[in-house]
Amino acid sequence: MRLSQYFMPTLKETPAEAQIVSHRLMLRAGMVRQSSAGIYSWLPLGLRVLKRIEQVVREEQDASGAQEVLMPTIQPADLWRESGRYDDYGKEMLRIKDRHERDMLYGPTNEEQITEIFRSYVRSYRELPKNLYHIQWKFRDEQRPRFGVMRGREFLMKDAYSFDVDEAGARHAYNKMFWAYLRTYQRLGLQAIPMRAATGPIGGNLSHEFIILAETGESSVFCDTEYLKTDFLATPVAYDDVKGLAKAIEGFVARYAATDEQHDEKRFAAEVPDGRRYQGKGIEVGHIFYFGTKYSAPMKALVSDPAGNMVPVHMGSYGIGVSRLAGAIIEASHDKDGIIWPASVSPFDVGLINLKSGDAKVDAVCADLYGKLRQAGKQVLYDDRDERAGAKFADMDLIGLPWQVIVGPKGVAAGKVELKRRATGQREEIPAEALAQHLR
Ligand code: P5A
């Protein structure tokens, strides 16, 4: 993409309305535009990041055996009357009437909808287990939408729903999602810590929140900092190994980690040595629930068990805040100059900076590199604008692509270009013709 043609409205001034760094940087980098309180348009750069986060989430859901569907954003109120949640949900639910005066709502979550789909088709334990997920916009009329996409009213969620004939099966489904989550966050460059949690309006008695530590988070958390050292991607666990997976997770959650609702100061002091006790804020980037038959019993989602009895199916639901993650990743990875994207979600792989647009030799080297990098499979943002070098450097640092390739007249005369790693600021000169190979 040539920056001269790209729609990337960066701002020099810090927007006054943004209270936390991720919100400021998302506005300054031209990633999102507020439409009304807690509701945003995603501009090209922001949308690229959102799609890449979505893709990592999707790949890990698929690898765990979950299957993607797409349910609508607008749901009929009658489904929620069946589960009893229509009246319970309160003011957070956006209620709508259609032209026939039928009660509809903009879905804040999809437990009822997926239960209706399930009960229409599945009758026997032989068709289980199943886990269906979608990545779809939700609406919650939050009392205090704030911090940009972190607490929005309209936001993108990945929500999965598991179906099993009994509690043991559901427990394994829960563990599979648990593991998939740990892998997902690590691929996104985050170390998320699972914490026992309250279940709130979703219900049930087993639940974990996945939280990344950040002083701008809204959850108060207490945990053992050893959690930050685990490498899940290097730990091989097979999803169909019921015992092995349970053991891996048990071992892992044995360390202390709790949100303030579940916190026990005595246990914290006794179990976690000095110097390893984190007490501060965190951002909830995911939340999983096992709630058994809370929806299937009232909504009559029944399957035959091996003994031939019709029983309500055991369910769990599993959420990841996809749009919130865009902000959370920035909270975890930025410096005074801007964002530092992990390679897995960066909107482009490389920023190519032409220090003297209009100079025939520099333009030719840039055009050549632009082509070669793209041939090598790289997504390249080419700054070909007629701008001061300083402004180009500042914009490129602000938008935080992992690599910058800087091409100027001096280097071109010597056959060299400069390669800068955004995360460390480290620079090296390399021969122009070696660049594409080098970045591979
Ligand atoms: C689990 C999936 C649920 O809704 N039902 C389906 C369950 N859980 S949850 O905890 O309420 O939400 C899941 C995740 O969505 C993100 N999230 C938000 N992101 C941005 N703005 C919001 N207002 C918002 N509310 C929830 C969080 O990451 C949460 O963990």
Short mmCIF file of C-alpha atoms and ligand atoms in Angstrom, two decimals:
data_model
loop_
_atom_site.label_atom_id
_atom_site.label_comp_id
_atom_site.label_asym_id
_atom_site.label_seq_id
_atom_site.Cartn_x
_atom_site.Cartn_y
_atom_site.Cartn_z
CA MET A 1 0.00 0.00 0.00
CA ARG A 2 1.27 3.45 -0.93
CA LEU A 3 0.80 5.85 1.95
CA SER A 4 0.15 8.74 -0.47
CA GLN A 5 -3.04 6.91 -1.46
CA TYR A 6 -3.92 5.30 1.86
CA PHE A 7 -6.63 6.60 4.17
CA MET A 8 -4.71 6.86 7.43
CA PRO A 9 -5.70 10.12 9.15
CA THR A 10 -2.99 10.42 11.83
CA LEU A 11 -3.21 13.21 14.39
CA LYS A 12 -0.30 15.19 15.79
CA GLU A 13 -2.15 16.45 18.84
CA THR A 14 -3.19 14.19 21.65
CA PRO A 15 -7.00 14.03 21.68
CA ALA A 16 -8.24 15.52 24.94
CA GLU A 17 -11.09 13.06 25.43
CA ALA A 18 -8.84 9.98 25.61
CA GLN A 19 -7.84 9.02 29.14
CA ILE A 20 -5.65 6.00 28.53
CA VAL A 21 -2.70 5.43 26.26
CA SER A 22 -4.29 2.83 23.97
CA HIS A 23 -7.26 5.07 23.26
CA ARG A 24 -4.97 8.05 22.56
CA LEU A 25 -2.77 6.02 20.25
CA MET A 26 -5.67 4.44 18.38
CA LEU A 27 -7.10 7.90 17.69
CA ARG A 28 -3.71 9.39 16.83
CA ALA A 29 -2.84 6.52 14.48
CA GLY A 30 -6.17 6.92 12.67
CA MET A 31 -7.37 3.43 13.57
CA VAL A 32 -10.86 4.25 14.81
CA ARG A 33 -13.35 7.09 14.80
CA GLN A 34 -15.99 7.51 17.47
CA SER A 35 -19.55 7.56 16.17
CA SER A 36 -21.34 7.99 19.49
CA ALA A 37 -20.46 7.05 23.08
CA GLY A 38 -18.89 3.59 23.02
CA ILE A 39 -19.56 3.05 19.31
CA TYR A 40 -16.76 3.23 16.76
CA SER A 41 -16.03 3.05 13.07
CA TRP A 42 -12.91 1.09 12.21
CA LEU A 43 -10.72 2.87 9.67
CA PRO A 44 -8.40 0.94 7.31
CA LEU A 45 -5.41 0.62 9.66
CA GLY A 46 -7.57 -0.35 12.64
CA LEU A 47 -9.62 -2.80 10.61
CA ARG A 48 -6.46 -4.60 9.49
CA VAL A 49 -5.49 -5.14 13.13
CA LEU A 50 -9.00 -6.24 14.10
CA LYS A 51 -9.07 -8.78 11.24
CA ARG A 52 -5.69 -10.17 12.22
CA ILE A 53 -6.68 -10.58 15.87
CA GLU A 54 -9.86 -12.26 14.67
CA GLN A 55 -7.82 -14.63 12.52
CA VAL A 56 -5.54 -15.77 15.36
CA VAL A 57 -8.61 -16.34 17.53
CA ARG A 58 -10.29 -18.27 14.69
CA GLU A 59 -7.26 -20.50 14.04
CA GLU A 60 -6.99 -21.50 17.69
CA GLN A 61 -10.73 -22.12 18.00
CA ASP A 62 -10.65 -24.32 14.90
CA ALA A 63 -7.56 -26.19 16.17
CA SER A 64 -9.43 -27.02 19.39
CA GLY A 65 -12.27 -28.59 17.39
CA ALA A 66 -14.78 -25.74 17.59
CA GLN A 67 -16.75 -24.94 14.42
CA GLU A 68 -17.53 -21.48 13.14
CA VAL A 69 -21.07 -20.28 12.48
CA LEU A 70 -22.53 -16.79 12.20
CA MET A 71 -25.61 -15.82 14.14
CA PRO A 72 -27.42 -12.50 13.67
CA THR A 73 -26.95 -9.40 15.80
CA ILE A 74 -30.72 -8.87 16.15
CA GLN A 75 -32.61 -11.51 18.12
CA PRO A 76 -36.28 -12.09 18.92
CA ALA A 77 -37.24 -11.31 22.54
CA ASP A 78 -39.28 -14.53 22.75
CA LEU A 79 -36.13 -16.64 22.94
CA TRP A 80 -34.99 -14.67 25.96
CA ARG A 81 -38.42 -15.03 27.54
CA GLU A 82 -37.97 -18.80 27.33
CA SER A 83 -34.74 -18.70 29.31
CA GLY A 84 -36.09 -16.10 31.72
CA ARG A 85 -33.34 -13.60 30.95
CA TYR A 86 -35.44 -11.05 29.04
CA ASP A 87 -36.59 -9.35 32.21
CA ASP A 88 -33.42 -10.08 34.22
CA TYR A 89 -30.95 -8.47 31.82
CA GLY A 90 -31.99 -4.93 32.65
CA LYS A 91 -30.92 -1.70 31.03
CA GLU A 92 -27.79 -3.07 29.39
CA MET A 93 -29.97 -4.72 26.78
CA LEU A 94 -30.94 -2.58 23.80
CA ARG A 95 -34.58 -3.39 23.12
CA ILE A 96 -36.12 -2.74 19.71
CA LYS A 97 -39.60 -3.05 18.21
CA ASP A 98 -39.98 -3.97 14.55
CA ARG A 99 -42.77 -2.60 12.28
CA HIS A 100 -45.12 -5.37 13.43
CA GLU A 101 -44.61 -4.31 17.06
CA ARG A 102 -42.65 -7.47 17.75
CA ASP A 103 -40.07 -7.22 20.53
CA MET A 104 -36.53 -7.65 19.27
CA LEU A 105 -33.14 -6.92 20.81
CA TYR A 106 -29.58 -6.28 19.76
CA GLY A 107 -27.78 -9.33 21.16
CA PRO A 108 -25.49 -8.77 24.15
CA THR A 109 -24.55 -12.51 23.95
CA ASN A 110 -25.97 -15.61 22.22
CA GLU A 111 -26.66 -18.43 24.71
CA GLU A 112 -30.40 -18.50 23.89
CA GLN A 113 -29.90 -18.28 20.15
CA ILE A 114 -27.39 -21.14 19.98
CA THR A 115 -29.56 -23.28 22.28
CA GLU A 116 -32.47 -22.79 19.88
CA ILE A 117 -30.31 -23.92 16.94
CA PHE A 118 -29.00 -26.91 18.86
CA ARG A 119 -32.39 -28.17 20.03
CA SER A 120 -33.78 -27.98 16.49
CA TYR A 121 -31.31 -30.54 15.17
CA VAL A 122 -29.56 -32.61 17.83
CA ARG A 123 -31.38 -35.44 19.62
CA SER A 124 -28.75 -37.95 20.71
CA TYR A 125 -25.56 -38.10 22.77
CA ARG A 126 -24.02 -39.85 19.75
CA GLU A 127 -23.90 -36.48 17.97
CA LEU A 128 -21.94 -34.95 20.84
CA PRO A 129 -19.67 -33.28 21.78
CA LYS A 130 -20.17 -30.11 19.74
CA ASN A 131 -18.71 -26.66 20.10
CA LEU A 132 -20.02 -23.85 17.90
CA TYR A 133 -18.60 -20.34 17.87
CA HIS A 134 -18.99 -17.11 16.01
CA ILE A 135 -17.23 -13.77 15.84
CA GLN A 136 -19.96 -11.18 15.84
CA TRP A 137 -20.80 -7.69 17.08
CA LYS A 138 -22.56 -7.37 20.40
CA PHE A 139 -24.36 -4.48 22.00
CA ARG A 140 -24.44 -3.71 25.71
CA ASP A 141 -25.74 -0.37 26.80
CA GLU A 142 -22.94 0.04 29.34
CA GLN A 143 -23.54 2.65 32.00
CA ARG A 144 -20.02 4.02 31.57
CA PRO A 145 -18.61 3.28 28.14
CA ARG A 146 -15.02 4.48 28.26
CA PHE A 147 -11.42 3.96 27.28
CA GLY A 148 -12.26 3.72 23.59
CA VAL A 149 -12.74 0.16 22.34
CA MET A 150 -11.86 -1.27 25.75
CA ARG A 151 -15.32 -0.72 27.18
CA GLY A 152 -17.54 -0.07 24.23
CA ARG A 153 -21.27 -0.37 23.82
CA GLU A 154 -20.94 -2.04 20.43
CA PHE A 155 -18.01 -4.44 20.45
CA LEU A 156 -16.74 -7.52 18.64
CA MET A 157 -16.72 -10.77 20.59
CA LYS A 158 -15.76 -14.32 19.81
CA ASP A 159 -18.28 -16.46 21.64
CA ALA A 160 -18.25 -20.24 21.66
CA TYR A 161 -20.86 -22.61 23.08
CA SER A 162 -20.20 -26.22 24.02
CA PHE A 163 -22.70 -29.08 24.26
CA ASP A 164 -22.09 -32.35 26.10
CA VAL A 165 -24.25 -35.12 27.45
CA ASP A 166 -22.90 -34.88 31.01
CA GLU A 167 -20.80 -32.81 33.36
CA ALA A 168 -17.59 -34.80 32.75
CA GLY A 169 -17.84 -34.14 29.02
CA ALA A 170 -18.58 -30.48 29.62
CA ARG A 171 -15.56 -30.23 31.88
CA HIS A 172 -13.34 -31.47 29.08
CA ALA A 173 -14.94 -28.96 26.68
CA TYR A 174 -14.14 -26.26 29.25
CA ASN A 175 -10.53 -27.43 29.48
CA LYS A 176 -10.12 -27.41 25.71
CA MET A 177 -11.25 -23.80 25.54
CA PHE A 178 -9.04 -22.96 28.51
CA TRP A 179 -6.00 -24.26 26.67
CA ALA A 180 -6.99 -22.67 23.38
CA TYR A 181 -7.26 -19.33 25.20
CA LEU A 182 -3.80 -19.56 26.72
CA ARG A 183 -2.38 -20.30 23.27
CA THR A 184 -4.42 -17.53 21.62
CA TYR A 185 -3.24 -14.78 23.96
CA GLN A 186 0.35 -15.86 23.72
CA ARG A 187 0.18 -15.75 19.92
CA LEU A 188 -1.17 -12.21 20.29
CA GLY A 189 1.95 -11.30 22.27
CA LEU A 190 0.12 -11.27 25.60
CA GLN A 191 0.56 -13.25 28.77
CA ALA A 192 -3.01 -13.67 30.03
CA ILE A 193 -3.55 -15.07 33.49
CA PRO A 194 -6.63 -17.21 34.23
CA MET A 195 -8.39 -16.23 37.44
CA ARG A 196 -11.34 -17.87 39.17
CA ALA A 197 -14.27 -15.51 38.69
CA ALA A 198 -17.86 -14.73 39.51
CA THR A 199 -20.39 -15.67 36.82
CA GLY A 200 -22.75 -12.65 36.82
CA PRO A 201 -25.64 -12.61 34.35
CA ILE A 202 -24.29 -15.56 32.29
CA GLY A 203 -24.75 -17.92 35.28
CA GLY A 204 -23.28 -21.24 36.47
CA ASN A 205 -20.74 -22.06 39.14
CA LEU A 206 -17.43 -22.55 37.29
CA SER A 207 -15.81 -19.64 35.56
CA HIS A 208 -12.42 -18.13 34.76
CA GLU A 209 -11.50 -14.69 33.56
CA PHE A 210 -8.37 -14.26 31.46
CA ILE A 211 -6.62 -11.12 32.51
CA ILE A 212 -3.55 -9.28 31.32
CA LEU A 213 -1.75 -7.12 33.85
CA ALA A 214 -1.93 -3.41 33.06
CA GLU A 215 -2.25 -0.41 35.33
CA THR A 216 -5.00 1.00 33.12
CA GLY A 217 -7.17 -2.10 33.54
CA GLU A 218 -10.55 -2.00 35.25
CA SER A 219 -10.23 -5.24 37.24
CA SER A 220 -8.33 -5.38 40.55
CA VAL A 221 -6.17 -8.46 40.62
CA PHE A 222 -3.74 -10.33 42.87
CA CYS A 223 -1.40 -12.95 41.47
CA ASP A 224 1.90 -14.77 41.48
CA THR A 225 4.18 -13.20 38.86
CA GLU A 226 5.50 -16.70 38.00
CA TYR A 227 2.46 -16.85 35.72
CA LEU A 228 4.20 -14.49 33.36
CA LYS A 229 6.91 -17.02 32.56
CA THR A 230 4.97 -19.93 31.07
CA ASP A 231 5.34 -20.79 27.39
CA PHE A 232 2.13 -22.51 26.29
CA LEU A 233 3.06 -22.73 22.65
CA ALA A 234 6.03 -24.88 23.62
CA THR A 235 3.93 -27.17 25.83
CA PRO A 236 2.47 -29.95 23.71
CA VAL A 237 -0.96 -31.08 24.88
CA ALA A 238 -3.36 -33.00 22.64
CA TYR A 239 -6.94 -31.75 22.75
CA ASP A 240 -8.32 -35.31 22.80
CA ASP A 241 -6.13 -36.31 25.75
CA VAL A 242 -8.76 -35.84 28.46
CA LYS A 243 -6.51 -36.61 31.43
CA GLY A 244 -3.39 -34.96 30.09
CA LEU A 245 -5.23 -31.73 29.41
CA ALA A 246 -6.90 -31.70 32.83
CA LYS A 247 -3.54 -32.30 34.46
CA ALA A 248 -1.78 -29.55 32.51
CA ILE A 249 -4.47 -27.06 33.51
CA GLU A 250 -4.65 -28.15 37.15
CA GLY A 251 -0.90 -27.76 37.48
CA PHE A 252 -1.14 -24.42 35.91
CA VAL A 253 -3.96 -22.92 37.98
CA ALA A 254 -2.45 -24.17 41.24
CA ARG A 255 -0.60 -20.87 41.60
CA TYR A 256 -2.35 -17.95 43.20
CA ALA A 257 -4.39 -15.64 40.94
CA ALA A 258 -7.65 -13.94 41.89
CA THR A 259 -9.79 -10.95 41.08
CA ASP A 260 -10.81 -8.82 44.07
CA GLU A 261 -14.18 -10.61 44.35
CA GLN A 262 -12.39 -13.91 45.03
CA HIS A 263 -9.26 -12.60 46.73
CA ASP A 264 -8.05 -14.06 50.05
CA GLU A 265 -5.27 -11.94 51.54
CA LYS A 266 -4.11 -14.65 53.99
CA ARG A 267 -3.71 -17.28 51.28
CA PHE A 268 -1.97 -14.75 49.02
CA ALA A 269 0.64 -13.97 51.70
CA ALA A 270 1.09 -17.63 52.63
CA GLU A 271 1.33 -19.05 49.11
CA VAL A 272 3.25 -16.44 47.17
CA PRO A 273 6.80 -15.53 48.22
CA ASP A 274 7.94 -11.92 48.61
CA GLY A 275 8.85 -10.26 45.37
CA ARG A 276 6.40 -12.37 43.38
CA ARG A 277 3.16 -10.81 44.62
CA TYR A 278 1.50 -8.64 41.98
CA GLN A 279 -1.27 -6.47 43.34
CA GLY A 280 -2.69 -4.08 40.81
CA LYS A 281 -4.93 -3.73 37.83
CA GLY A 282 -5.69 -5.96 34.90
CA ILE A 283 -7.71 -6.04 31.67
CA GLU A 284 -10.21 -8.85 31.19
CA VAL A 285 -9.63 -10.15 27.67
CA GLY A 286 -11.69 -13.31 27.98
CA HIS A 287 -14.18 -15.08 30.20
CA ILE A 288 -15.31 -18.71 30.19
CA PHE A 289 -18.28 -20.35 31.92
CA TYR A 290 -19.65 -23.79 32.67
CA PHE A 291 -23.33 -23.43 33.52
CA GLY A 292 -24.67 -26.96 32.99
CA THR A 293 -28.37 -26.96 32.16
CA LYS A 294 -29.19 -23.34 32.98
CA TYR A 295 -30.42 -22.69 29.41
CA SER A 296 -31.04 -26.22 28.12
CA ALA A 297 -33.52 -27.14 30.89
CA PRO A 298 -35.95 -24.20 30.49
CA MET A 299 -35.48 -24.17 26.71
CA LYS A 300 -35.92 -27.95 26.44
CA ALA A 301 -32.70 -28.72 24.60
CA LEU A 302 -32.79 -32.45 25.35
CA VAL A 303 -30.69 -35.34 24.09
CA SER A 304 -30.94 -39.06 24.71
CA ASP A 305 -28.21 -40.35 27.03
CA PRO A 306 -26.66 -43.85 26.68
CA ALA A 307 -29.39 -45.29 28.95
CA GLY A 308 -32.07 -43.94 26.61
CA ASN A 309 -33.33 -41.13 28.87
CA MET A 310 -33.94 -37.65 27.45
CA VAL A 311 -31.75 -35.24 29.46
CA PRO A 312 -30.99 -31.52 29.17
CA VAL A 313 -27.64 -30.97 27.49
CA HIS A 314 -24.70 -29.60 29.53
CA MET A 315 -23.42 -26.33 28.21
CA GLY A 316 -20.62 -23.84 28.61
CA SER A 317 -19.90 -20.51 26.93
CA TYR A 318 -16.57 -18.93 26.17
CA GLY A 319 -15.94 -15.30 25.26
CA ILE A 320 -12.98 -13.35 23.93
CA GLY A 321 -13.15 -9.57 23.59
CA VAL A 322 -11.80 -9.25 20.06
CA SER A 323 -12.17 -5.47 19.69
CA ARG A 324 -11.06 -4.92 23.29
CA LEU A 325 -7.89 -6.85 22.46
CA ALA A 326 -6.83 -4.19 19.96
CA GLY A 327 -6.66 -1.73 22.86
CA ALA A 328 -5.28 -4.26 25.34
CA ILE A 329 -2.38 -5.17 23.05
CA ILE A 330 -1.46 -1.49 22.78
CA GLU A 331 -1.64 -1.08 26.57
CA ALA A 332 0.83 -3.96 26.84
CA SER A 333 3.09 -2.87 23.98
CA HIS A 334 3.92 0.79 23.31
CA ASP A 335 6.52 3.44 24.13
CA LYS A 336 6.62 7.23 24.18
CA ASP A 337 6.65 7.36 20.37
CA GLY A 338 3.69 5.10 19.71
CA ILE A 339 2.44 1.57 19.26
CA ILE A 340 4.72 -1.49 19.00
CA TRP A 341 2.68 -4.20 17.30
CA PRO A 342 3.51 -7.85 17.85
CA ALA A 343 4.22 -9.31 14.40
CA SER A 344 1.14 -11.56 14.64
CA VAL A 345 -1.35 -8.67 14.52
CA SER A 346 0.55 -5.80 12.93
CA PRO A 347 -1.45 -4.05 10.19
CA PHE A 348 1.56 -4.33 7.87
CA ASP A 349 4.82 -6.27 8.26
CA VAL A 350 7.15 -3.56 7.00
CA GLY A 351 7.09 0.21 6.64
CA LEU A 352 9.19 1.41 3.73
CA ILE A 353 10.30 5.03 4.15
CA ASN A 354 11.41 7.03 1.14
CA LEU A 355 13.46 9.92 2.57
CA LYS A 356 13.49 11.85 -0.69
CA SER A 357 10.38 11.26 -2.74
CA GLY A 358 10.89 12.74 -6.19
CA ASP A 359 14.57 11.82 -6.35
CA ALA A 360 14.76 9.45 -9.33
CA LYS A 361 17.38 7.12 -7.83
CA VAL A 362 15.77 6.87 -4.40
CA ASP A 363 12.33 6.39 -5.97
CA ALA A 364 13.70 3.58 -8.16
CA VAL A 365 15.30 1.71 -5.25
CA CYS A 366 12.11 2.08 -3.20
CA ALA A 367 9.91 0.87 -6.06
CA ASP A 368 12.18 -2.13 -6.52
CA LEU A 369 12.16 -2.99 -2.80
CA TYR A 370 8.42 -2.48 -2.60
CA GLY A 371 7.91 -5.06 -5.34
CA LYS A 372 10.43 -7.56 -3.96
CA LEU A 373 9.14 -7.42 -0.40
CA ARG A 374 5.62 -8.00 -1.60
CA GLN A 375 6.80 -10.88 -3.77
CA ALA A 376 8.39 -12.32 -0.63
CA GLY A 377 4.91 -12.34 0.92
CA LYS A 378 5.30 -9.23 3.07
CA GLN A 379 2.56 -6.68 3.63
CA VAL A 380 4.28 -3.37 2.97
CA LEU A 381 3.21 0.18 3.77
CA TYR A 382 5.28 2.40 1.49
CA ASP A 383 5.64 6.01 2.65
CA ASP A 384 6.05 7.68 -0.74
CA ARG A 385 4.59 11.00 0.42
CA ASP A 386 6.25 14.31 -0.23
CA GLU A 387 6.86 15.00 3.47
CA ARG A 388 9.74 15.92 5.80
CA ALA A 389 11.82 12.96 6.98
CA GLY A 390 10.96 13.84 10.59
CA ALA A 391 7.22 13.60 9.94
CA LYS A 392 7.68 10.26 8.20
CA PHE A 393 9.71 8.82 11.07
CA ALA A 394 7.17 10.06 13.60
CA ASP A 395 4.21 8.56 11.75
CA MET A 396 5.99 5.25 11.23
CA ASP A 397 6.91 5.02 14.92
CA LEU A 398 3.37 6.01 15.88
CA ILE A 399 1.71 3.22 13.87
CA GLY A 400 4.23 0.72 15.20
CA LEU A 401 4.99 -1.75 12.37
CA PRO A 402 7.65 -4.26 13.51
CA TRP A 403 10.19 -3.30 10.78
CA GLN A 404 11.11 -0.06 9.07
CA VAL A 405 13.21 0.12 5.95
CA ILE A 406 14.69 3.56 5.48
CA VAL A 407 15.94 4.58 2.06
CA GLY A 408 17.79 7.86 1.46
CA PRO A 409 20.16 9.35 -1.11
CA LYS A 410 23.36 8.60 0.85
CA GLY A 411 22.54 4.97 1.36
CA VAL A 412 21.39 4.55 -2.21
CA ALA A 413 24.76 5.91 -3.45
CA ALA A 414 26.48 3.23 -1.35
CA GLY A 415 23.99 0.50 -2.37
CA LYS A 416 22.64 0.30 1.18
CA VAL A 417 19.39 0.73 3.08
CA GLU A 418 18.75 1.00 6.78
CA LEU A 419 16.67 -1.56 8.64
CA LYS A 420 15.15 -0.54 11.95
CA ARG A 421 13.45 -2.78 14.46
CA ARG A 422 10.60 -0.76 15.98
CA ALA A 423 10.57 -2.61 19.32
CA THR A 424 14.21 -1.91 20.20
CA GLY A 425 15.09 1.00 17.96
CA GLN A 426 18.09 -1.03 16.78
CA ARG A 427 19.28 -0.07 13.30
CA GLU A 428 21.55 -1.82 10.83
CA GLU A 429 22.72 -1.02 7.34
CA ILE A 430 22.31 -3.77 4.81
CA PRO A 431 22.80 -4.05 1.04
CA ALA A 432 19.55 -3.19 -0.74
CA GLU A 433 19.55 -6.44 -2.70
CA ALA A 434 19.87 -8.53 0.50
CA LEU A 435 16.84 -6.96 2.20
CA ALA A 436 14.01 -9.20 1.04
CA GLN A 437 16.01 -12.31 1.90
CA HIS A 438 17.01 -10.80 5.26
CA LEU A 439 13.40 -10.12 6.28
CA ARG A 440 12.34 -13.59 5.30
C1 P5A B 1 -19.16 -15.85 27.16
C2 P5A B 1 -19.39 -15.89 25.69
C3 P5A B 1 -20.05 -13.61 27.92
O1 P5A B 1 -20.75 -12.79 27.37
N1 P5A B 1 -21.39 -15.31 26.78
C4 P5A B 1 -20.86 -15.69 25.49
C5 P5A B 1 -20.33 -15.11 27.75
N2 P5A B 1 -19.02 -13.30 28.71
S1 P5A B 1 -18.54 -11.80 29.05
O2 P5A B 1 -17.54 -11.90 30.06
O3 P5A B 1 -19.65 -10.99 29.40
O4 P5A B 1 -17.89 -11.19 27.77
C6 P5A B 1 -16.83 -11.87 27.13
C7 P5A B 1 -15.69 -10.92 26.83
O5 P5A B 1 -16.12 -9.86 26.00
C8 P5A B 1 -15.40 -8.68 26.29
N3 P5A B 1 -16.32 -7.58 26.63
C9 P5A B 1 -16.21 -6.34 26.14
N4 P5A B 1 -15.36 -5.76 25.27
C10 P5A B 1 -15.52 -4.47 24.97
N5 P5A B 1 -16.50 -3.69 25.49
C11 P5A B 1 -17.39 -4.21 26.37
N6 P5A B 1 -18.37 -3.45 26.86
C12 P5A B 1 -17.27 -5.59 26.73
N7 P5A B 1 -17.97 -6.42 27.55
C13 P5A B 1 -17.37 -7.63 27.47
C14 P5A B 1 -14.48 -9.00 27.45
O6 P5A B 1 -13.18 -9.30 26.97
C15 P5A B 1 -15.11 -10.24 28.04
O7 P5A B 1 -14.16 -11.07 28.69
#
